[in-house]
CSV table of C-alpha atoms in Angstrom, one decimal:
chain,number,residue,atom,x,y,z
T,1,THR,CA,-5.1,-13.0,-10.1
T,2,ASP,CA,-3.4,-15.8,-8.1
T,3,ALA,CA,-3.2,-15.4,-4.4
T,4,SER,CA,0.6,-15.4,-4.4
T,5,LYS,CA,0.8,-12.8,-7.1
T,6,SER,CA,-1.8,-10.6,-5.3
T,7,ALA,CA,0.2,-11.0,-2.0
T,8,PHE,CA,3.4,-9.9,-3.9
T,9,ILE,CA,1.6,-6.9,-5.4
T,10,CYS,CA,0.0,-5.8,-2.1
T,11,SER,CA,3.4,-5.9,-0.4
T,12,LEU,CA,4.6,-3.1,-2.6
T,13,ALA,CA,3.0,-0.6,-0.2
T,14,VAL,CA,6.4,-0.6,1.6
T,15,VAL,CA,8.0,0.7,-1.6
T,16,VAL,CA,5.4,3.3,-2.4
T,17,VAL,CA,6.2,5.5,0.7
T,18,PRO,CA,9.8,6.3,-0.2
T,19,LEU,CA,8.8,6.8,-3.9
T,20,LEU,CA,6.1,9.3,-2.8
T,21,ASP,CA,8.6,11.1,-0.6
T,22,PHE,CA,10.9,11.4,-3.6
T,23,ALA,CA,8.2,12.4,-6.1
T,24,PHE,CA,6.1,14.8,-3.9
T,25,GLY,CA,8.0,15.3,-0.7
T,26,GLY,CA,11.2,16.7,-2.1
T,27,LYS,CA,13.4,14.0,-0.4
T,28,LYS,CA,16.3,12.4,-2.2
T,29,LEU,CA,16.2,8.7,-2.8
T,30,GLY,CA,19.6,7.8,-1.4
T,31,PRO,CA,21.5,4.5,-2.0
T,32,LYS,CA,20.2,3.0,1.2
T,33,ALA,CA,16.5,3.6,0.2
T,34,LEU,CA,17.1,2.3,-3.3
T,35,VAL,CA,18.8,-0.9,-2.0
T,36,GLY,CA,16.0,-1.3,0.6
T,37,CYS,CA,13.3,-1.0,-2.1
T,38,ALA,CA,15.1,-3.4,-4.4
T,39,LEU,CA,15.6,-5.9,-1.6
T,40,ALA,CA,12.0,-5.6,-0.5
T,41,VAL,CA,10.7,-6.3,-4.0
T,42,LEU,CA,13.1,-9.1,-4.8
T,43,GLY,CA,12.7,-10.7,-1.4
T,44,VAL,CA,8.9,-10.9,-1.5
T,45,ALA,CA,9.0,-11.9,-5.2
T,46,THR,CA,11.3,-14.8,-4.2
T,47,LEU,CA,9.0,-15.9,-1.4
T,48,GLU,CA,5.7,-15.5,-3.2
T,49,THR,CA,6.5,-16.8,-6.7
T,50,GLN,CA,8.5,-19.9,-5.8
T,51,GLY,CA,7.2,-22.8,-7.9
T,52,GLY,CA,4.7,-20.6,-9.6
T,53,GLY,CA,6.1,-21.2,-13.1
T,54,ALA,CA,5.6,-18.9,-16.1
T,55,THR,CA,1.9,-18.3,-15.4
T,56,THR,CA,2.7,-16.3,-12.3
T,57,ALA,CA,4.6,-13.6,-14.3
T,58,ALA,CA,1.8,-13.2,-16.9
T,59,PHE,CA,-0.4,-10.1,-16.5
T,60,ALA,CA,-4.0,-10.8,-15.5
T,61,PRO,CA,-6.9,-8.3,-15.5
T,62,GLY,CA,-7.2,-8.6,-11.8
T,63,ASP,CA,-3.6,-7.4,-11.3
T,64,LEU,CA,-4.6,-3.8,-12.2
T,65,ALA,CA,-7.2,-3.8,-9.5
T,66,THR,CA,-4.8,-5.3,-7.1
T,67,PHE,CA,-2.3,-2.5,-7.8
T,68,PHE,CA,-4.7,-0.1,-6.3
T,69,GLN,CA,-4.2,-1.6,-2.8
T,70,PRO,CA,-0.5,-0.8,-2.4
T,71,LEU,CA,-1.0,2.6,-3.9
T,72,ALA,CA,-3.9,3.5,-1.5
T,73,PHE,CA,-2.2,2.0,1.5
T,74,GLY,CA,1.1,3.7,0.6
T,75,VAL,CA,-0.6,7.1,0.2
T,76,GLY,CA,-2.4,6.5,3.5
T,77,PHE,CA,0.9,5.7,5.3
T,78,TRP,CA,2.6,8.7,3.7
T,79,ARG,CA,-0.2,11.1,4.6
T,80,MET,CA,-0.3,9.8,8.2
T,81,GLU,CA,3.4,10.3,8.5
T,82,LYS,CA,3.0,13.9,7.3
T,83,ALA,CA,0.1,14.5,9.7
T,84,MET,CA,2.1,13.1,12.7
T,85,HIS,CA,5.0,15.4,11.9
T,86,LYS,CA,2.6,18.4,11.8
T,87,HIS,CA,0.7,17.4,14.9
T,88,PRO,CA,3.0,15.2,17.1
T,89,GLY,CA,0.6,15.3,20.1
T,90,ALA,CA,-2.5,14.2,18.2
T,91,ALA,CA,-1.7,10.5,17.6
T,92,LEU,CA,-4.9,9.3,19.3
T,93,LYS,CA,-7.1,11.7,17.3
T,94,LEU,CA,-5.4,10.9,14.0
T,95,THR,CA,-5.8,7.2,14.6
T,96,ALA,CA,-9.4,7.5,15.6
T,97,SER,CA,-10.2,9.5,12.5
T,98,GLN,CA,-8.5,6.9,10.3
T,99,LEU,CA,-10.5,4.1,12.0
T,100,LEU,CA,-13.8,6.0,11.7
T,101,ALA,CA,-13.1,6.6,8.0
T,102,VAL,CA,-12.4,2.9,7.4
T,103,ALA,CA,-15.5,2.0,9.4
T,104,GLY,CA,-17.7,4.4,7.4
T,105,VAL,CA,-16.5,3.2,4.0
T,106,SER,CA,-16.9,-0.4,5.2
T,107,ALA,CA,-20.4,0.2,6.4
T,108,ALA,CA,-21.3,1.9,3.1
T,109,TYR,CA,-19.9,-1.0,1.1
T,110,MET,CA,-21.8,-3.5,3.3
T,111,CYS,CA,-25.1,-1.6,2.9
T,112,MET,CA,-24.7,-1.5,-0.9
T,113,GLY,CA,-24.2,-5.3,-0.9
T,114,LEU,CA,-21.4,-5.1,-3.5
T,115,GLY,CA,-20.1,-8.6,-3.9
T,116,GLY,CA,-21.0,-9.6,-0.4
T,117,VAL,CA,-22.0,-13.1,0.7
T,118,ASP,CA,-25.1,-13.6,2.8
T,119,PRO,CA,-24.3,-15.3,6.1
């Protein structure tokens, strides 16, 4: 997967949150949200694929793995928003728990040595 295409795919996390609200949160996707999603996708596509030619649009096997990032980040943002509405005074605790979870997964990944480069 090209870096520019990966950057474009990863930027789709911004679009995932309103879609999750629509699909699972019971919120309507109004015209402003639809236009915002379309402008976000088109704007980033314009920035990231300039001069890329036809090869940029072709699907590569790495694209599927890259699509996991905006989905995971989007779900994380969406769940954090729900938690903040439910517990408005617990921002510090929620942030700390999120950082500890990322640190734990990162440490486990590092200990397994999956694809790492020795210093």
